[in-house]
GROMACS .gro file of C-alpha atoms in nm:
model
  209
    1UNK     CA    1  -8.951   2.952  -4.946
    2UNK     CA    2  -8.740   3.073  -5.224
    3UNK     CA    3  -8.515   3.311  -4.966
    4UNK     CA    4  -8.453   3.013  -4.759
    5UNK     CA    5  -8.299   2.777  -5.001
    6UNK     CA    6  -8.087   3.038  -5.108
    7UNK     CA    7  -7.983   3.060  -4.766
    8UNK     CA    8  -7.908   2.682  -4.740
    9UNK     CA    9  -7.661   2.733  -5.016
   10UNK     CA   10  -7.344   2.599  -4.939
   11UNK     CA   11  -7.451   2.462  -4.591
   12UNK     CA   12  -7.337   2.052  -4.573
   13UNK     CA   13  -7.293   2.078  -4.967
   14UNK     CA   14  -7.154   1.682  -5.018
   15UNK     CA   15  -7.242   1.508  -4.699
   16UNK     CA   16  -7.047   1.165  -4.679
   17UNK     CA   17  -7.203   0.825  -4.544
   18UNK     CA   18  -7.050   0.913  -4.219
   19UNK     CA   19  -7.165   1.276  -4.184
   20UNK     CA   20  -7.533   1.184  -4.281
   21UNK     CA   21  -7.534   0.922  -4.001
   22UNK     CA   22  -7.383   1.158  -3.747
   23UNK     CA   23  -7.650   1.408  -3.827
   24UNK     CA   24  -7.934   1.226  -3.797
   25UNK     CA   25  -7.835   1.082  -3.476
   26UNK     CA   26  -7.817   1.392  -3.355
   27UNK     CA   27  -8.018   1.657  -3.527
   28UNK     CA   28  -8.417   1.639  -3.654
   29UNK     CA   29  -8.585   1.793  -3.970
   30UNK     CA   30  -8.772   2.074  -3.856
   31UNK     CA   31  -9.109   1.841  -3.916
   32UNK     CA   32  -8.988   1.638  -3.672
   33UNK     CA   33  -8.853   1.897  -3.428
   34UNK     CA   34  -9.238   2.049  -3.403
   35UNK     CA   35  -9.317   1.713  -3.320
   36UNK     CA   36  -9.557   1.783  -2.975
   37UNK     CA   37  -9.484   2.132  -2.989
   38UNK     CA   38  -9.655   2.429  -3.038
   39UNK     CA   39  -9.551   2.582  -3.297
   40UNK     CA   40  -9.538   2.433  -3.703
   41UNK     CA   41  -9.242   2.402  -3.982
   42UNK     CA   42  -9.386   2.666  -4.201
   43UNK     CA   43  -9.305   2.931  -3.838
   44UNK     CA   44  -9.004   2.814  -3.845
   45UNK     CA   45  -8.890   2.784  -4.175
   46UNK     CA   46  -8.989   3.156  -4.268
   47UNK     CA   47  -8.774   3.327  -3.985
   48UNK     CA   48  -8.512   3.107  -4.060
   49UNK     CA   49  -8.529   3.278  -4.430
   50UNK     CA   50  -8.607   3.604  -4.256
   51UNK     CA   51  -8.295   3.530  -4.033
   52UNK     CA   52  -8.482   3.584  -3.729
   53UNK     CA   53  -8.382   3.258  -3.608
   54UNK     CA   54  -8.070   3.061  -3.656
   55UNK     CA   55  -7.966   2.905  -3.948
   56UNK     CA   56  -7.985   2.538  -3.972
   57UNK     CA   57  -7.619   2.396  -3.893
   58UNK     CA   58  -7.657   2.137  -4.121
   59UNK     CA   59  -7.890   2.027  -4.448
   60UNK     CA   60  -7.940   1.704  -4.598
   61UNK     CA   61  -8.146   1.661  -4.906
   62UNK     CA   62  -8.218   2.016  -4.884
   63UNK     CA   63  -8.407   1.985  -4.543
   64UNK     CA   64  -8.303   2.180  -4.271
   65UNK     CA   65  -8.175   1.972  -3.971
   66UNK     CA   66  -8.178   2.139  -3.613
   67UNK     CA   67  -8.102   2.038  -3.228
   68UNK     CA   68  -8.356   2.010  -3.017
   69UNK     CA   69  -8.231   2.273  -2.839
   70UNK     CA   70  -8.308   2.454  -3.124
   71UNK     CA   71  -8.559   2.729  -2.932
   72UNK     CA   72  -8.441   2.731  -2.627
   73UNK     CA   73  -8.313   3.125  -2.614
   74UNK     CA   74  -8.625   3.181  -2.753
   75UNK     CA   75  -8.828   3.000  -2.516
   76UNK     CA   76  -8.578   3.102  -2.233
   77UNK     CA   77  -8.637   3.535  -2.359
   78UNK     CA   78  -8.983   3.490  -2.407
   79UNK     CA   79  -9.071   3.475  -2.814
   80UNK     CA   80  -8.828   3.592  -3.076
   81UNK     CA   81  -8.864   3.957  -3.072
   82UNK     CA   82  -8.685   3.935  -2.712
   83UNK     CA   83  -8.418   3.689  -2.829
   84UNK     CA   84  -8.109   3.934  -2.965
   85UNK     CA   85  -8.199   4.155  -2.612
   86UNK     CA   86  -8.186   3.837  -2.394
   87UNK     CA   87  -7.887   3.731  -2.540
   88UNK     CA   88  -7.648   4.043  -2.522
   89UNK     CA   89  -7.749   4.004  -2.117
   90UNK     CA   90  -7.693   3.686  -2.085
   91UNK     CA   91  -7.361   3.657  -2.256
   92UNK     CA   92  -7.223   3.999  -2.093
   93UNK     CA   93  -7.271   3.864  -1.757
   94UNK     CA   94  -7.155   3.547  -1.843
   95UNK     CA   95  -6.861   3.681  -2.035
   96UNK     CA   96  -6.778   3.916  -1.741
   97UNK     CA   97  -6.787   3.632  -1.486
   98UNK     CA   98  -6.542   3.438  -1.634
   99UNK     CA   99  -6.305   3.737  -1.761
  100UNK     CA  100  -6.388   3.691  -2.124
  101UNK     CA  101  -6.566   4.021  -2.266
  102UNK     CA  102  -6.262   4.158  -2.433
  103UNK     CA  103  -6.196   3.842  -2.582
  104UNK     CA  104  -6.523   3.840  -2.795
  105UNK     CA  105  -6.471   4.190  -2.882
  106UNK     CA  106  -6.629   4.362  -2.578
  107UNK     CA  107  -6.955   4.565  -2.578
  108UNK     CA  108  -6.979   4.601  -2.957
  109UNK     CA  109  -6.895   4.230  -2.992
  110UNK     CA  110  -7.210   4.114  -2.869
  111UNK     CA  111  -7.397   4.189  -3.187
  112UNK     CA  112  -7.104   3.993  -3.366
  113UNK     CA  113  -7.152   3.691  -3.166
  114UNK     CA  114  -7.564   3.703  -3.188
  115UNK     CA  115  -7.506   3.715  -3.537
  116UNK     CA  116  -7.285   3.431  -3.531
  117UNK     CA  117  -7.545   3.249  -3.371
  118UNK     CA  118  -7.788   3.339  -3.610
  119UNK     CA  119  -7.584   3.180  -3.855
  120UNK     CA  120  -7.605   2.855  -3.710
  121UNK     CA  121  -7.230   2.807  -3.625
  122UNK     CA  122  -7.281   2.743  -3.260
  123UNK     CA  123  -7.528   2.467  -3.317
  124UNK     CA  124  -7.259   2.284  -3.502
  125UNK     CA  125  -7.018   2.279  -3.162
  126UNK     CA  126  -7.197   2.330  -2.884
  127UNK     CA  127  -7.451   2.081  -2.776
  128UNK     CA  128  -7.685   2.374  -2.607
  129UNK     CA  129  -7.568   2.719  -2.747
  130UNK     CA  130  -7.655   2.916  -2.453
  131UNK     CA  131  -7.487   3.279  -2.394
  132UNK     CA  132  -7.320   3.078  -2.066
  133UNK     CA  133  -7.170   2.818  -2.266
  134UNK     CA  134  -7.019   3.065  -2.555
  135UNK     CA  135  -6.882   3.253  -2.306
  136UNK     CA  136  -6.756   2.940  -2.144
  137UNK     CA  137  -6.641   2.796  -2.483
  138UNK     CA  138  -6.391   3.087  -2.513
  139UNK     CA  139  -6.283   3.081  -2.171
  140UNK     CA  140  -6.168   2.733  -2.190
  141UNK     CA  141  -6.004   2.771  -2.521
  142UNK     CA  142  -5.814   3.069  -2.396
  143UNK     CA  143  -5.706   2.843  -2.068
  144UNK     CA  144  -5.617   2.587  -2.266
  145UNK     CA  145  -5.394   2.810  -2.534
  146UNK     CA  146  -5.234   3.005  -2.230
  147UNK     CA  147  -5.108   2.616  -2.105
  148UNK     CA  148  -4.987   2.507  -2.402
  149UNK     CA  149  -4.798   2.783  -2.390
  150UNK     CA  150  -4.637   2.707  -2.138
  151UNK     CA  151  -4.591   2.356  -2.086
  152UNK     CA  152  -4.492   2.203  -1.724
  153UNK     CA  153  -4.726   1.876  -1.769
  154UNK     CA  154  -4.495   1.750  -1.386
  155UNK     CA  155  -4.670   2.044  -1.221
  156UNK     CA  156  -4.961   1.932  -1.037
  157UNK     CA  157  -5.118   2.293  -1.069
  158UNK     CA  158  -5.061   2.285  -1.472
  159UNK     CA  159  -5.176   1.933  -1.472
  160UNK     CA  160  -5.510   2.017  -1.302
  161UNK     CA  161  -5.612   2.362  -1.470
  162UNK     CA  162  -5.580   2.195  -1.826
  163UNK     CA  163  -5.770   1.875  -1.730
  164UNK     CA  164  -6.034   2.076  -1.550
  165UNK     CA  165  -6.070   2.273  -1.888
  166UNK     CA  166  -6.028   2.042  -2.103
  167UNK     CA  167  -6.277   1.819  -1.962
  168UNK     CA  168  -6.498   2.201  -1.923
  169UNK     CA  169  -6.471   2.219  -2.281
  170UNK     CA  170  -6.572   1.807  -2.322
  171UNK     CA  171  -6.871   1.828  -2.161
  172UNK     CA  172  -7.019   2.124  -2.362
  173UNK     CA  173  -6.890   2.019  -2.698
  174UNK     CA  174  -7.011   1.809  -2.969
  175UNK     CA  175  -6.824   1.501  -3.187
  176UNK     CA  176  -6.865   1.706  -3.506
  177UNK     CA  177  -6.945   1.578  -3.806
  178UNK     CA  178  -6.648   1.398  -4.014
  179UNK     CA  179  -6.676   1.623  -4.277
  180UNK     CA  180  -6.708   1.967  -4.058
  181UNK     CA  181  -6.341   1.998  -4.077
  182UNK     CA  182  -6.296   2.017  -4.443
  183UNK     CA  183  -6.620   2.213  -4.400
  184UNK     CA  184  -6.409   2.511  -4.207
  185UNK     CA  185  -6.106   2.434  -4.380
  186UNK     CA  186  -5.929   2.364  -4.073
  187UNK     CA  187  -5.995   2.114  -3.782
  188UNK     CA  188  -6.242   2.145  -3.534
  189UNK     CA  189  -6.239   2.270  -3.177
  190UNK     CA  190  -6.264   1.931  -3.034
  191UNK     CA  191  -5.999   1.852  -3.264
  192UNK     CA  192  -5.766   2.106  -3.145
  193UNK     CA  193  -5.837   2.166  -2.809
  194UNK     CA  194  -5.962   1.848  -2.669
  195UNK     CA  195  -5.846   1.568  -2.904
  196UNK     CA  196  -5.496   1.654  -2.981
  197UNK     CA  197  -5.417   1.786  -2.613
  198UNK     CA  198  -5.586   1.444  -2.488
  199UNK     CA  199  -5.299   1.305  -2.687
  200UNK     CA  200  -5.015   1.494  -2.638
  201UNK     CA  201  -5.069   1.442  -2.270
  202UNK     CA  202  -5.198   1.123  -2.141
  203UNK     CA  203  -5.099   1.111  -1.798
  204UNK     CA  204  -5.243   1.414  -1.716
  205UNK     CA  205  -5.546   1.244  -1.860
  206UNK     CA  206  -5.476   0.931  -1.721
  207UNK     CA  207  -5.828   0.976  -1.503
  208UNK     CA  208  -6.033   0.954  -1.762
  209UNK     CA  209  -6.188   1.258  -1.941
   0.00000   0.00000   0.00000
């Protein structure tokens, strides 16, 4: 397993107290992931080197730690060899529906975002990272830019659209992990987009998000 430690370089290199708890609330060694299922850690551990499946998003002790959503474009397309196929569909129809192809590059930007998810990025913010909800991930992040933009928080309309994608983006989103924004150098997603507009507008929040 030489090739796969060398991939999980770098990946959660100084976990804190905090980010150790938060990730083992939330995400299982692979041991424990195969758990009832059929298929076994060694499977899974040598396509992750192969990168034929995703990345883990994060590693403690030098085990791999994965949602347990972890297969499900997999088990959605039908085995791996169908997975990169499955997901240019899926995310150009769902990226079409909601206006967003150009946004993540268009045709040839597919491949660019199936590689992103094969390096494990979109387990780290998304709680299922399903073509839909990348595609709906950078729809609502491009709503929510667009009215920020262009503040009018006394306009019922503005008031609406930015709580209905804010709360969008809530309900597909992760917490993070403490330490993921020192992690990416800046701060997270929900700390930009949900968090600090959450606080910059309260009444329009006022309902609860």
């Amino acid at each position: 397993m030489d090739d796969l430690w060398a991939r999980l370089q770098g990946i959660t290199p100084n976990p804190s107290d905090e980010d150790r708890q938060y990730i083992t609330s939330n995400f299982l060694t692979v041991e424990e992931f195969c758990h009832g299922r059929r298929v076994l850690p060694a499977w899974i551990k040598t396509l992750m080197a192969q990168g034929t499946l995703p990345l883990p998003p994060y590693v403690l002790d030098g085990e791999p730690m994965i949602p347990s959503t972890y297969l499900s474009l997999m088990d959605a397309a039908g085995g791996v060899p169908e997975m990169h196929v499955a997901f240019r569909r899926r995310l150009r129809v769902a990226a079409n529906d909601l206006d967003v192809l150009p946004l993540l590059g268009g045709e040839p930007g597919l491949d660019q975002q199936y590689a992103d998810y094969l390096s494990g990025v979109y387990f780290i913010c998304l709680i299922d990272p399903t073509p839909e909800n990348i595609a709906i991930k950078e729809a609502a992040i491009h709503a929510i830019e667009n009215l920020l933009a262009t503040p009018r928080p006394d306009a019922l309309d503005w008031a609406q659209s930015l709580r209905a994608w804010v709360r969008r983006l809530n309900s597909i989103e992760r917490p993070f992990a403490p330490g993921d924004s020192l992690r990416f150098g800046k701060a997270t997603s929900r700390q930009r987009y949900i968090d600090a507009t959450m606080a910059a507008y309260p009444a329009v929040f006022a309902s609860g998000c």
